[in-house]
Short mmCIF file of C-alpha atoms in Angstrom, two decimals:
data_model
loop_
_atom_site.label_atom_id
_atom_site.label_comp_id
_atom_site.label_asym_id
_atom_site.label_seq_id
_atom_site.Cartn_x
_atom_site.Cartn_y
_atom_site.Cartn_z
CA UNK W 25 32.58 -29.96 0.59
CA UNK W 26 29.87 -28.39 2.27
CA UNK W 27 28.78 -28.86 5.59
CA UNK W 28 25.51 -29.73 6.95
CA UNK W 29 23.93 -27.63 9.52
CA UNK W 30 20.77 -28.05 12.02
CA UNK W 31 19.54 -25.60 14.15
CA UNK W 32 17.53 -25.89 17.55
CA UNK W 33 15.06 -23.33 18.18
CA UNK W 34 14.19 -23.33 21.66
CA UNK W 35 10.26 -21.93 22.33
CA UNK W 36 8.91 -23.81 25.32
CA UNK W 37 8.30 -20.59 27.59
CA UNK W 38 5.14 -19.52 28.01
CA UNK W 39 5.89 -15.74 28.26
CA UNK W 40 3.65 -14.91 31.13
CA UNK W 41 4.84 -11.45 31.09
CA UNK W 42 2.86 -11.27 27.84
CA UNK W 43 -0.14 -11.53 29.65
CA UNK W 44 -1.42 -14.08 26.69
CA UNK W 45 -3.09 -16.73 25.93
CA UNK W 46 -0.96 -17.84 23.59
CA UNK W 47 2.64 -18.82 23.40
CA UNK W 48 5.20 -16.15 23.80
CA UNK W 49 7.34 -17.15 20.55
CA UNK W 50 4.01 -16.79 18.44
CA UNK W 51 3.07 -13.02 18.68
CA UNK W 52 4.42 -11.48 15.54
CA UNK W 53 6.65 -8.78 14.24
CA UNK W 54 6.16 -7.18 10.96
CA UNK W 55 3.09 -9.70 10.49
CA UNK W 56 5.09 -12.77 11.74
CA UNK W 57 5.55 -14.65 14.63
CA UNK W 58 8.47 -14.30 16.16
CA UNK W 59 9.58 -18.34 16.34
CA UNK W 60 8.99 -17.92 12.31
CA UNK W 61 11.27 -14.99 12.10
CA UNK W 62 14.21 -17.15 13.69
CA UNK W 63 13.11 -20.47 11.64
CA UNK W 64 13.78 -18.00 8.10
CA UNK W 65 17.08 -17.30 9.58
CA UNK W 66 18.19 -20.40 9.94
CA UNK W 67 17.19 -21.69 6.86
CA UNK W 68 18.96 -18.68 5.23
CA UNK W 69 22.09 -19.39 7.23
CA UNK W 70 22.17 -23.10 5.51
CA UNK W 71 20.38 -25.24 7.83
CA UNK W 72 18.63 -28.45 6.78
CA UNK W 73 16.73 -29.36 9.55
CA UNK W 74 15.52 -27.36 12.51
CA UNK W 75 14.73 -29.20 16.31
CA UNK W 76 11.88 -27.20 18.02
CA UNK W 77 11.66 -27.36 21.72
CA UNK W 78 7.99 -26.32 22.76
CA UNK W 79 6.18 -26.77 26.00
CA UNK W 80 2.88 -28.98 26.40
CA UNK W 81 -0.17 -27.83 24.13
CA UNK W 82 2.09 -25.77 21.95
CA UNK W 83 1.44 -27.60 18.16
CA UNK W 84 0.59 -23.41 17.48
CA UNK W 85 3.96 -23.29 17.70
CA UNK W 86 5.25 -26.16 15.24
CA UNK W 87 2.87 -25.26 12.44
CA UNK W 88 4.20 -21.61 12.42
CA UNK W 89 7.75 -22.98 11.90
CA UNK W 90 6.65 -25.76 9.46
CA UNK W 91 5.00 -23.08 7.66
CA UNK W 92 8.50 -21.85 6.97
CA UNK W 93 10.54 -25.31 6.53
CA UNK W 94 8.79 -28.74 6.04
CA UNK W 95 12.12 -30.36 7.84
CA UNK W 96 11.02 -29.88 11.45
CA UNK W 97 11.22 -32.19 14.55
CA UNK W 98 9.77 -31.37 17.75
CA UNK W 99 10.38 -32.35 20.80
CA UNK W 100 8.70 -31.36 24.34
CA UNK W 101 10.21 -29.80 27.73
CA UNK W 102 8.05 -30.51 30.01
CA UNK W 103 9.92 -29.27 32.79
CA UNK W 104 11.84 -25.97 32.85
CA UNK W 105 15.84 -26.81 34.00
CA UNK W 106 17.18 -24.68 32.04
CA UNK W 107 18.66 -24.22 28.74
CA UNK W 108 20.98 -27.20 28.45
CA UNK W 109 18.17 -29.08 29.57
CA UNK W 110 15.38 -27.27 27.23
CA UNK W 111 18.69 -28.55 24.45
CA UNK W 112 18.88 -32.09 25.51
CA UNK W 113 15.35 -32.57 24.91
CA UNK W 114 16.40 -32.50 21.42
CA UNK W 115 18.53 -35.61 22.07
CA UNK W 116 17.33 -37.83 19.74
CA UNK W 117 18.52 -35.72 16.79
CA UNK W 118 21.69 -35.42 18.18
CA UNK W 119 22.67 -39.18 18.20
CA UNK W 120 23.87 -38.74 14.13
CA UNK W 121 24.41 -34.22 14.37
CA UNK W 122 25.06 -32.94 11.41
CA UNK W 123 28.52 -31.06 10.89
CA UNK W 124 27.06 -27.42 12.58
CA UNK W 125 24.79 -27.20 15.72
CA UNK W 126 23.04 -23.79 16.19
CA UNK W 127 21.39 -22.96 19.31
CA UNK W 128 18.65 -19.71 18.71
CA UNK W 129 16.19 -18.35 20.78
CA UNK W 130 12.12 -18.32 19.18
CA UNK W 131 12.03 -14.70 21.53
CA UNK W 132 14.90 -13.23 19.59
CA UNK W 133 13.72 -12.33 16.60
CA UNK W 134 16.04 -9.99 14.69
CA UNK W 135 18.60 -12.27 14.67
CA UNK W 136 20.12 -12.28 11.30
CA UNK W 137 20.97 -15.05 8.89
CA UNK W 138 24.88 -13.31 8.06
CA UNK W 139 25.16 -13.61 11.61
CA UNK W 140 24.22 -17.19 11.71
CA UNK W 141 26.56 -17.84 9.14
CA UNK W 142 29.48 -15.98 10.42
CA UNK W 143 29.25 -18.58 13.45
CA UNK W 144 29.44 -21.27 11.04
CA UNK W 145 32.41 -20.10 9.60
CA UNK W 146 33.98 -19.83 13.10
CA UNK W 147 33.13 -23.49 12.99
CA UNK W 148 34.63 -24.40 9.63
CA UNK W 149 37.92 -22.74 10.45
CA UNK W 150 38.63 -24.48 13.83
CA UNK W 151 36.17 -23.54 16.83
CA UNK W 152 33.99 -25.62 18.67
CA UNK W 153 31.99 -23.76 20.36
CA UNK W 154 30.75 -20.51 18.85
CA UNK W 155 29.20 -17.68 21.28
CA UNK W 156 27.48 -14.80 20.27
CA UNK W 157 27.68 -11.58 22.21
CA UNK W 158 27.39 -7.76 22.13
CA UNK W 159 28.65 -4.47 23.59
CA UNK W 160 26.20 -3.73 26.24
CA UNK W 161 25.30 0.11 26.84
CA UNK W 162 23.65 -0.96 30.11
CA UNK W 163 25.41 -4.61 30.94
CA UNK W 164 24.29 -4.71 34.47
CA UNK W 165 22.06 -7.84 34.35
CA UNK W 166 23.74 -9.84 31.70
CA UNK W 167 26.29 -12.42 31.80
CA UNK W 168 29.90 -11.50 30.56
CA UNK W 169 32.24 -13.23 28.32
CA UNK W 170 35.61 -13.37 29.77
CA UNK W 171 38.13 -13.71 26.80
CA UNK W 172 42.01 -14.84 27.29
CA UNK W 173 43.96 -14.51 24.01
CA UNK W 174 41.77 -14.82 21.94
CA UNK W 175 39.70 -17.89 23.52
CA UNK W 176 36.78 -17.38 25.23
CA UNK W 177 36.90 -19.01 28.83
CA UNK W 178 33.89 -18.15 30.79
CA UNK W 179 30.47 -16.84 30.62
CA UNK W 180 30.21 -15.37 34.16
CA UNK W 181 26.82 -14.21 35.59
CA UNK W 182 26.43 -10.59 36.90
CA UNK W 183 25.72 -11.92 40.15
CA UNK W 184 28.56 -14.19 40.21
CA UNK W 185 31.21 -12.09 38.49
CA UNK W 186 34.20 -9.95 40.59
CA UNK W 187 34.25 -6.04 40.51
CA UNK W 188 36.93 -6.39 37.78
CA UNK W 189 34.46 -8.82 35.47
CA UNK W 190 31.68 -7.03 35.95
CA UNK W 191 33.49 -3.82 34.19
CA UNK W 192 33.55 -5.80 30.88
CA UNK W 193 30.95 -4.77 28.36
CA UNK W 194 30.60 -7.59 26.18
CA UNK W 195 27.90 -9.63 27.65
CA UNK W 196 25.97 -13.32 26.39
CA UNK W 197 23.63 -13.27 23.91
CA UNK W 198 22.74 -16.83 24.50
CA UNK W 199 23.06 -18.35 21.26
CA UNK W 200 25.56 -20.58 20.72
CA UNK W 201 26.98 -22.94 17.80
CA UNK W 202 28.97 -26.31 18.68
CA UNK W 203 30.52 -28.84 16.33
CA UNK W 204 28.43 -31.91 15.97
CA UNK W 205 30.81 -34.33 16.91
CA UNK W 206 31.31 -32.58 20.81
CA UNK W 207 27.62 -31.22 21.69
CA UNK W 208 26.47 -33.93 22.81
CA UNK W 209 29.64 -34.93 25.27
CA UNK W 210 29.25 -31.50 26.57
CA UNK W 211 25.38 -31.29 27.31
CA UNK W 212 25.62 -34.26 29.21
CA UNK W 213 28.31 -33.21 31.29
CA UNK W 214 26.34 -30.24 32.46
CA UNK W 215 25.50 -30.84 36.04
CA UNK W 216 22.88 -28.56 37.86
CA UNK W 217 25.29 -27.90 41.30
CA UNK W 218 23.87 -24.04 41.49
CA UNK W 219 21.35 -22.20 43.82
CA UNK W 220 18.57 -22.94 40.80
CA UNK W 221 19.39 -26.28 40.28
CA UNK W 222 18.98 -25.60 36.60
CA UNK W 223 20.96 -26.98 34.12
CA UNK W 224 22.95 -24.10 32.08
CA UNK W 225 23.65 -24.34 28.36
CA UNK W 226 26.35 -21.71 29.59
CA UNK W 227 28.33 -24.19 31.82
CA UNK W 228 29.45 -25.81 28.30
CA UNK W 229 32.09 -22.45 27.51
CA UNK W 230 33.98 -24.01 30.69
CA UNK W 231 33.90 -27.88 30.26
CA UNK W 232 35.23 -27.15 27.08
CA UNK W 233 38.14 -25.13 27.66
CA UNK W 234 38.50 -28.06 30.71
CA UNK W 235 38.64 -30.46 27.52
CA UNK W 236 41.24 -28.61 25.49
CA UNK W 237 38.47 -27.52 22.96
CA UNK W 238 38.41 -23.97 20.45
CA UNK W 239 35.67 -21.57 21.67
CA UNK W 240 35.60 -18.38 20.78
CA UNK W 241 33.34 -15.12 20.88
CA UNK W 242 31.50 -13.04 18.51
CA UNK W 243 30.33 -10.04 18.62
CA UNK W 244 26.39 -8.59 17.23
CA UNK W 245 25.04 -5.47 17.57
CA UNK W 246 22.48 -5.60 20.80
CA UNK W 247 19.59 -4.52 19.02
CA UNK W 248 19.82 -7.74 16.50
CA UNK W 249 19.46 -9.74 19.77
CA UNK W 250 17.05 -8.18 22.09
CA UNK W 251 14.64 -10.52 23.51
CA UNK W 252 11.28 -10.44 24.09
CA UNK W 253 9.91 -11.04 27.28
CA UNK W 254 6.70 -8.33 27.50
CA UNK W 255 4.39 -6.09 25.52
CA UNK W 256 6.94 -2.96 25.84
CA UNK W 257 9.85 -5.28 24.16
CA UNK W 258 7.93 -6.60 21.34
CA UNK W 259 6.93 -2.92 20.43
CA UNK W 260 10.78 -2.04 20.98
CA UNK W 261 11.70 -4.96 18.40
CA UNK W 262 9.18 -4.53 15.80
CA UNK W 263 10.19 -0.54 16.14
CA UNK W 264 14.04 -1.77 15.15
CA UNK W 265 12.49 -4.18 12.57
CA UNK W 266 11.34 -1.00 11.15
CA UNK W 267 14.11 0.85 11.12
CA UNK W 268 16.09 -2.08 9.29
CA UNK W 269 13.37 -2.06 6.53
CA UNK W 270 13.14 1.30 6.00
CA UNK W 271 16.69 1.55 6.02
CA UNK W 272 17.13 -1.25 3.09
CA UNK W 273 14.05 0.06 1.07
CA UNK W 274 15.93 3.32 0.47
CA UNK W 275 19.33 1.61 0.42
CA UNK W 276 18.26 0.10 -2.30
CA UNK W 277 16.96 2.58 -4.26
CA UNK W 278 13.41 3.43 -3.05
CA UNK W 279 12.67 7.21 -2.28
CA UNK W 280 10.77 7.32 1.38
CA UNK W 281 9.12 11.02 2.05
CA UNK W 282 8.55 10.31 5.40
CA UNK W 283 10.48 7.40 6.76
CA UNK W 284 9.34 7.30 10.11
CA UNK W 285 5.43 6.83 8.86
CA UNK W 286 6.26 4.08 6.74
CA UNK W 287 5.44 0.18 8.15
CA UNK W 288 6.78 -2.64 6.10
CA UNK W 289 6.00 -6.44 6.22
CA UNK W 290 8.36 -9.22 6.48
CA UNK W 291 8.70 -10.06 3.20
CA UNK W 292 7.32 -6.43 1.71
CA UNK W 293 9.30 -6.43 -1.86
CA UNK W 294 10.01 -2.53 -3.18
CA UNK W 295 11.78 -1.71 -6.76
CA UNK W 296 13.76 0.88 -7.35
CA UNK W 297 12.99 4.33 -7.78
CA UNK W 298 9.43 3.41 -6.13
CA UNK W 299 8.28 6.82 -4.18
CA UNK W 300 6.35 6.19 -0.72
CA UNK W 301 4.90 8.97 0.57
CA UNK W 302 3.03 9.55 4.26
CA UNK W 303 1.32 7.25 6.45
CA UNK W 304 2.02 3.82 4.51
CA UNK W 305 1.22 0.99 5.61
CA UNK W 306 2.36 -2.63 4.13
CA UNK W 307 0.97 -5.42 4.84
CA UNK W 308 2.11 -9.01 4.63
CA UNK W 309 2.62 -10.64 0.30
CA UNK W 310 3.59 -6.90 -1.29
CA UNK W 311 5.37 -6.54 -4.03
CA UNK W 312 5.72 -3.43 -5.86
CA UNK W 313 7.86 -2.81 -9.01
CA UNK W 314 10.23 -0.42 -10.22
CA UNK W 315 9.28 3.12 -10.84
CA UNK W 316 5.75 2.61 -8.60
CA UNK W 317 4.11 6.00 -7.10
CA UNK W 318 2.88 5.18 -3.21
CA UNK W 319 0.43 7.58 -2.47
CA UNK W 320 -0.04 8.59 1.23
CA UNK W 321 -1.96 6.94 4.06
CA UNK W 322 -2.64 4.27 1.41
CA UNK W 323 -2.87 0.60 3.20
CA UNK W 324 -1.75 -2.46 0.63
CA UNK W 325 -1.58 -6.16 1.47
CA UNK W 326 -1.16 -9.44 -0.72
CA UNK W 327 -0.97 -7.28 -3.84
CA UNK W 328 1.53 -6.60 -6.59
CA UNK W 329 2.12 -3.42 -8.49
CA UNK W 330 3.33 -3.74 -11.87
CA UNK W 331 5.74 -0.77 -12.97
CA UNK W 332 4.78 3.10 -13.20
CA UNK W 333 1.34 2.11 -11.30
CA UNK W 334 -0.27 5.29 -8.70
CA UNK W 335 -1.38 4.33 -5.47
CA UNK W 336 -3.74 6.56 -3.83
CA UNK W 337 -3.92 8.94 -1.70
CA UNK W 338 -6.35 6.94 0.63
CA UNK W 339 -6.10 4.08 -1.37
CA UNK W 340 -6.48 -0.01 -0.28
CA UNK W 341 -5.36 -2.94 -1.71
CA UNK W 342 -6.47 -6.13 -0.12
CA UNK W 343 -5.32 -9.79 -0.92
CA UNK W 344 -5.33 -10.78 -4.74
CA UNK W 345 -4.77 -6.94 -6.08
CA UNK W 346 -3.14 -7.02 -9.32
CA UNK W 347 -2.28 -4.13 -11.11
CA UNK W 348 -0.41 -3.99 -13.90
CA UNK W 349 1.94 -1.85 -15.87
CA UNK W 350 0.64 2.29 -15.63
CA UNK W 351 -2.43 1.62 -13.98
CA UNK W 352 -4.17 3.60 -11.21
CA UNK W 353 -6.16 3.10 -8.75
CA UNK W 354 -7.02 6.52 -6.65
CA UNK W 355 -8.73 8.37 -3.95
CA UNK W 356 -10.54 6.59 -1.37
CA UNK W 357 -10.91 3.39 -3.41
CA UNK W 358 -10.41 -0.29 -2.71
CA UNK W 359 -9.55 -2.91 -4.89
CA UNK W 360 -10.32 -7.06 -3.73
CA UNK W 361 -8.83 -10.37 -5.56
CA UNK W 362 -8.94 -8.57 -9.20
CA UNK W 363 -6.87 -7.62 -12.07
CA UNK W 364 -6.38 -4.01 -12.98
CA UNK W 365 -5.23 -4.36 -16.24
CA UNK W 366 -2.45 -2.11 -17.97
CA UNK W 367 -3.19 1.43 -18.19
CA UNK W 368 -6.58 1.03 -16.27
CA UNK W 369 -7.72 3.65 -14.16
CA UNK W 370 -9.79 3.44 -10.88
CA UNK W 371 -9.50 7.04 -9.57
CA UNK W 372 -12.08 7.89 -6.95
CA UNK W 373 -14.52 6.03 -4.15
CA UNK W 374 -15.14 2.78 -6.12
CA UNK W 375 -14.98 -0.69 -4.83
CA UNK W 376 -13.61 -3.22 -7.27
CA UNK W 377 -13.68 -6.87 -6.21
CA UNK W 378 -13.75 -10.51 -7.54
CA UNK W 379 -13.03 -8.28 -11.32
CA UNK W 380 -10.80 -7.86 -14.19
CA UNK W 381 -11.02 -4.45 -15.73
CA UNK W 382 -9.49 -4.36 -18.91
CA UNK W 383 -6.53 -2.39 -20.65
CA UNK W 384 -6.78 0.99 -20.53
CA UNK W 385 -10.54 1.09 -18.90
CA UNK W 386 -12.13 3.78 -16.87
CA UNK W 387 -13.47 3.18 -13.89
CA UNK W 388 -15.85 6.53 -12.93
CA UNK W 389 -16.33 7.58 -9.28
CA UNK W 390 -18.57 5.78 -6.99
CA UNK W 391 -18.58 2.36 -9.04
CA UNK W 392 -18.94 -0.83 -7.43
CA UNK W 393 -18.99 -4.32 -8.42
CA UNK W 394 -21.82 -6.22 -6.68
CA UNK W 395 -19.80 -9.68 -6.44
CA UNK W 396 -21.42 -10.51 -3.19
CA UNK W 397 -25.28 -12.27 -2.92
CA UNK W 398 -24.77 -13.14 0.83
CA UNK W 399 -23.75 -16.81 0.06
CA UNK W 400 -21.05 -16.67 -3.29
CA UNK W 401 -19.03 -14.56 -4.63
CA UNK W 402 -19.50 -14.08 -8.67
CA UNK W 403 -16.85 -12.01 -10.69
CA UNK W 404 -17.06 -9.21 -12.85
CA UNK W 405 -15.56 -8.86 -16.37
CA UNK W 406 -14.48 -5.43 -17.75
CA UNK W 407 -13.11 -5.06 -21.23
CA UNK W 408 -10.32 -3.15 -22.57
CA UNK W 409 -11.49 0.41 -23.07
CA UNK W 410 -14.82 0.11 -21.62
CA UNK W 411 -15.55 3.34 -19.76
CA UNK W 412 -18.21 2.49 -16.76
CA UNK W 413 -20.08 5.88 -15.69
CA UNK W 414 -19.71 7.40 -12.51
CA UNK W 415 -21.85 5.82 -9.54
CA UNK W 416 -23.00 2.69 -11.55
CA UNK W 417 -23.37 -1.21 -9.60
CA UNK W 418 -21.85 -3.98 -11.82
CA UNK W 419 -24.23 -7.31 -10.36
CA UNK W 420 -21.94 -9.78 -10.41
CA UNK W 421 -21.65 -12.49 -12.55
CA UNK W 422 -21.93 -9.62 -15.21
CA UNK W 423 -19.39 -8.96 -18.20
CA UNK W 424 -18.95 -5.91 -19.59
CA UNK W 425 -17.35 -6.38 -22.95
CA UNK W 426 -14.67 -4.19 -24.81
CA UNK W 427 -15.06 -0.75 -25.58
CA UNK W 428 -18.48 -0.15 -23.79
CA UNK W 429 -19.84 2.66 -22.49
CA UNK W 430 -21.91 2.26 -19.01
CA UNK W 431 -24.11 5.69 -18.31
CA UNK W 432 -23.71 7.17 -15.02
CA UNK W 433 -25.82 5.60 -12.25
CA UNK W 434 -26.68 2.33 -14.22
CA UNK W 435 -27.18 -0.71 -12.44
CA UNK W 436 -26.02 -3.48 -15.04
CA UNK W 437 -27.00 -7.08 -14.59
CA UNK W 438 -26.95 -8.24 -17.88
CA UNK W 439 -24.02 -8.74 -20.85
CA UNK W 440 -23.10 -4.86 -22.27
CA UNK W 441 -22.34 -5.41 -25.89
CA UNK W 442 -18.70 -4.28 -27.21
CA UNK W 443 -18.76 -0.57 -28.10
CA UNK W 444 -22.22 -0.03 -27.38
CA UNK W 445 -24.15 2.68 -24.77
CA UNK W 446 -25.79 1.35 -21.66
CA UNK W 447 -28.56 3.09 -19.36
CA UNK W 448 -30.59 1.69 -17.32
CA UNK W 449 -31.65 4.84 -14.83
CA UNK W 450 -35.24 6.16 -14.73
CA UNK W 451 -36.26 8.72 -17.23
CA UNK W 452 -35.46 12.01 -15.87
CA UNK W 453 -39.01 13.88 -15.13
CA UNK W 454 -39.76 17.95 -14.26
CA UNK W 455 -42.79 19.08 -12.22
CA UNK W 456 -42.50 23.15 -13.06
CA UNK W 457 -42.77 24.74 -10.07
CA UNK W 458 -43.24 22.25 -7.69
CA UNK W 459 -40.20 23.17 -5.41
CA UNK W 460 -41.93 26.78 -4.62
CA UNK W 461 -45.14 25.48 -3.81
CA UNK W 462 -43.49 23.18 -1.24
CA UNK W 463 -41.40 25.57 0.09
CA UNK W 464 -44.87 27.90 0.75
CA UNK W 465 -46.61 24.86 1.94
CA UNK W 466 -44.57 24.10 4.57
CA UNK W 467 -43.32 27.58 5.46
CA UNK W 468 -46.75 28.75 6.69
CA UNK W 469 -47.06 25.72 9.33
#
């Protein structure tokens, strides 16, 4: 039988470190916040319903994790006691807990879902109280976990700890998982008898052992649970964020010239054998197919590219790109909430937007569809195999239908017919002469 999980996300702190005006737990990584990047976890890790713990004025907060799960309660600290307290403000979905209880962090972003799960496994086999922790290459300010055969006994604060504790490297990474049936028993057992008088979500490793009761410790690599508490640590975590993506991209099959210039989203999707050149950037809804040339500093977001398509050099794709199978959309050009159709080329300094260019259509340099009148936006239709001339303006609502042939420079605001030849630039006139006698003219002032 499987068993039901919730997870409490605790985001009441208001980061003033951050030097913000908005909540800490909000300011993203990879295009996300970070409360949403715990939230995903969660749900990944099994959970069915999250608790959120926010401070006053923080419904920010609550839409960015609804955004990810619909099944969200939340629930208000209005004073700061500490993290059993921040927990027990989440008491009314304890009364009936589901099976697993997971405690996370919304300033701990990287945590992982496998990780999340692991701890529920600890659960399933025995434990009731799961703590996560990691080998500390500076553990100087963090609590350690003080193991005895196997069962984890204390979490003891550097300040607190003995000469021989404080030589232990494996230090509290704060979150926790508890059985459902004993969280609650434990919380309120907490007492705040301590120079803060804060009540510690810690304290619960000892009342338990006091009880007779399984915990045990495991272990994460640090940089899945750094924490965010300023400007310098969020650039440190999306930095490792990178590193992870870039990492999986070519794990799984994606060639990366120049790793270290590359910046994916959250939820950037590469294919195999795509090849990413220099000085990408993804933004967030990408989703590029196998086989895919990336061309460098080429900037996509909310787009999809179909198989064998060329990105760039220089090239942007903003929301609503769609380019299918072989197409091509080149230097210095920029494509807006329109279909590039299979085989379609768009190769140099054109803006297409609100447009569906057809099969296997060429797009010359310089074109632009006009879908913009200050008030609406109209869209542009392109048939297969119409070729548009270089440096031509497509006035939107305007269709262009199969085959056609636009003449360079052509501003088109009617129909073109299927197959035929459209010009609408000025006849071309020649004064003989005239550019020597206005060279003499003005040379002799």
């Amino acid at each position: 039988m499987q068993r039901s999980c919730q997870a409490i996300i605790l985001a009441a702190g208001q980061g003033t470190r951050m030097k913000s005006s908005k909540p800490k737990v909000l300011h993203q990584v990879a295009h996300l916040p970070m409360v949403s990047h715990v939230a995903k976890a969660a749900i990944n890790a099994g959970s069915q319903k999250i608790s959120l713990v926010v401070g006053p004025d923080m419904d920010p907060v609550l839409k960015a994790v609804r955004s990810i799960h619909k099944n969200v309660q939340s629930h208000q600290q209005i004073e700061r006691l500490g993290t059993a307290h921040a927990v027990l403000a989440a008491e009314s979905d304890l009364g009936q807990p589901l099976d697993d209880v997971i405690i996370l962090y919304g300033d701990t972003p990287l945590v992982e879902s496998q990780t999340i799960a692991s701890m529920r496994a600890a659960l399933s086999n025995g434990a009731d109280v799961v703590v996560l922790g990691f080998r500390a290459e500076k553990p100087d300010p963090y609590g350690r976990l003080l193991e005895e055969e196997g069962q984890l006994v204390a979490i003891r604060e550097a300040k607190d700890a003995s000469e021989d504790e404080l030589k232990v490297d494996f230090c509290n990474a704060g979150i926790m998982a508890f059985s459902g049936k004993i969280i609650l028993q434990l919380l309120k057992r907490i007492d705040n008898d301590n120079a803060q008088k804060e009540y510690y979500l810690t304290d619960a490793v000892e009342l338990a052992n006091r009880s007779g009761l399984k915990v045990v410790a495991m272990e994460a690599e640090e940089a899945e649970v750094q924490g965010v508490n300023s400007r310098l640590e969020l650039a440190r975590v999306e930095a490792t964020f990178q590193q992870r993506a870039r990492l999986n991209a070519m794990t799984e099959g994606a060639t990366l010239q120049d790793p270290e210039t590359v910046y994916f989203a959250h939820d950037t999707e590469i294919g195999r054998d795509v090849v990413i050149e220099q000085n990408v950037v993804f933004g967030p809804g990408v989703e590029v197919a196998d086989e895919a040339t990336i061309r460098a500093f080429s900037h996509l977001e909310g787009a999809k590219v179909a198989s064998h398509c060329v990105i760039g050099p220089y090239a942007r794709l903003r929301p609503g790109a769609d380019l299918r199978e072989a197409a091509k959309v080149g230097n210095f050009c920029e494509v807006k909430k329109a279909v590039i159709d299979q085989g379609a080329k768009v190769n140099h300094l054109s803006y297409i937007g609100d447009a569906h260019v057809g099969a296997k259509a060429n797009i010359g340099a310089g074109t632009i569809t006009c879908n913009y009148d200050g008030f609406n936006k109209s869209k542009t239709e392109i048939g297969a195999g119409a070729f548009i001339g270089s440096n031509s303006a497509l006035v939107a609502p305007v269709i262009v239908e199969e085959g056609a042939i636009v003449g360079a420079g052509s501003v088109i605001t009617k129909t073109v017919e299927a197959n035929s030849l459209t010009l609408t630039r000025a006849k071309q006139m020649a004064l003989s002469n005239w550019a020597t006698k206005f060279r003499e003219k003005n040379s002799k002032g």
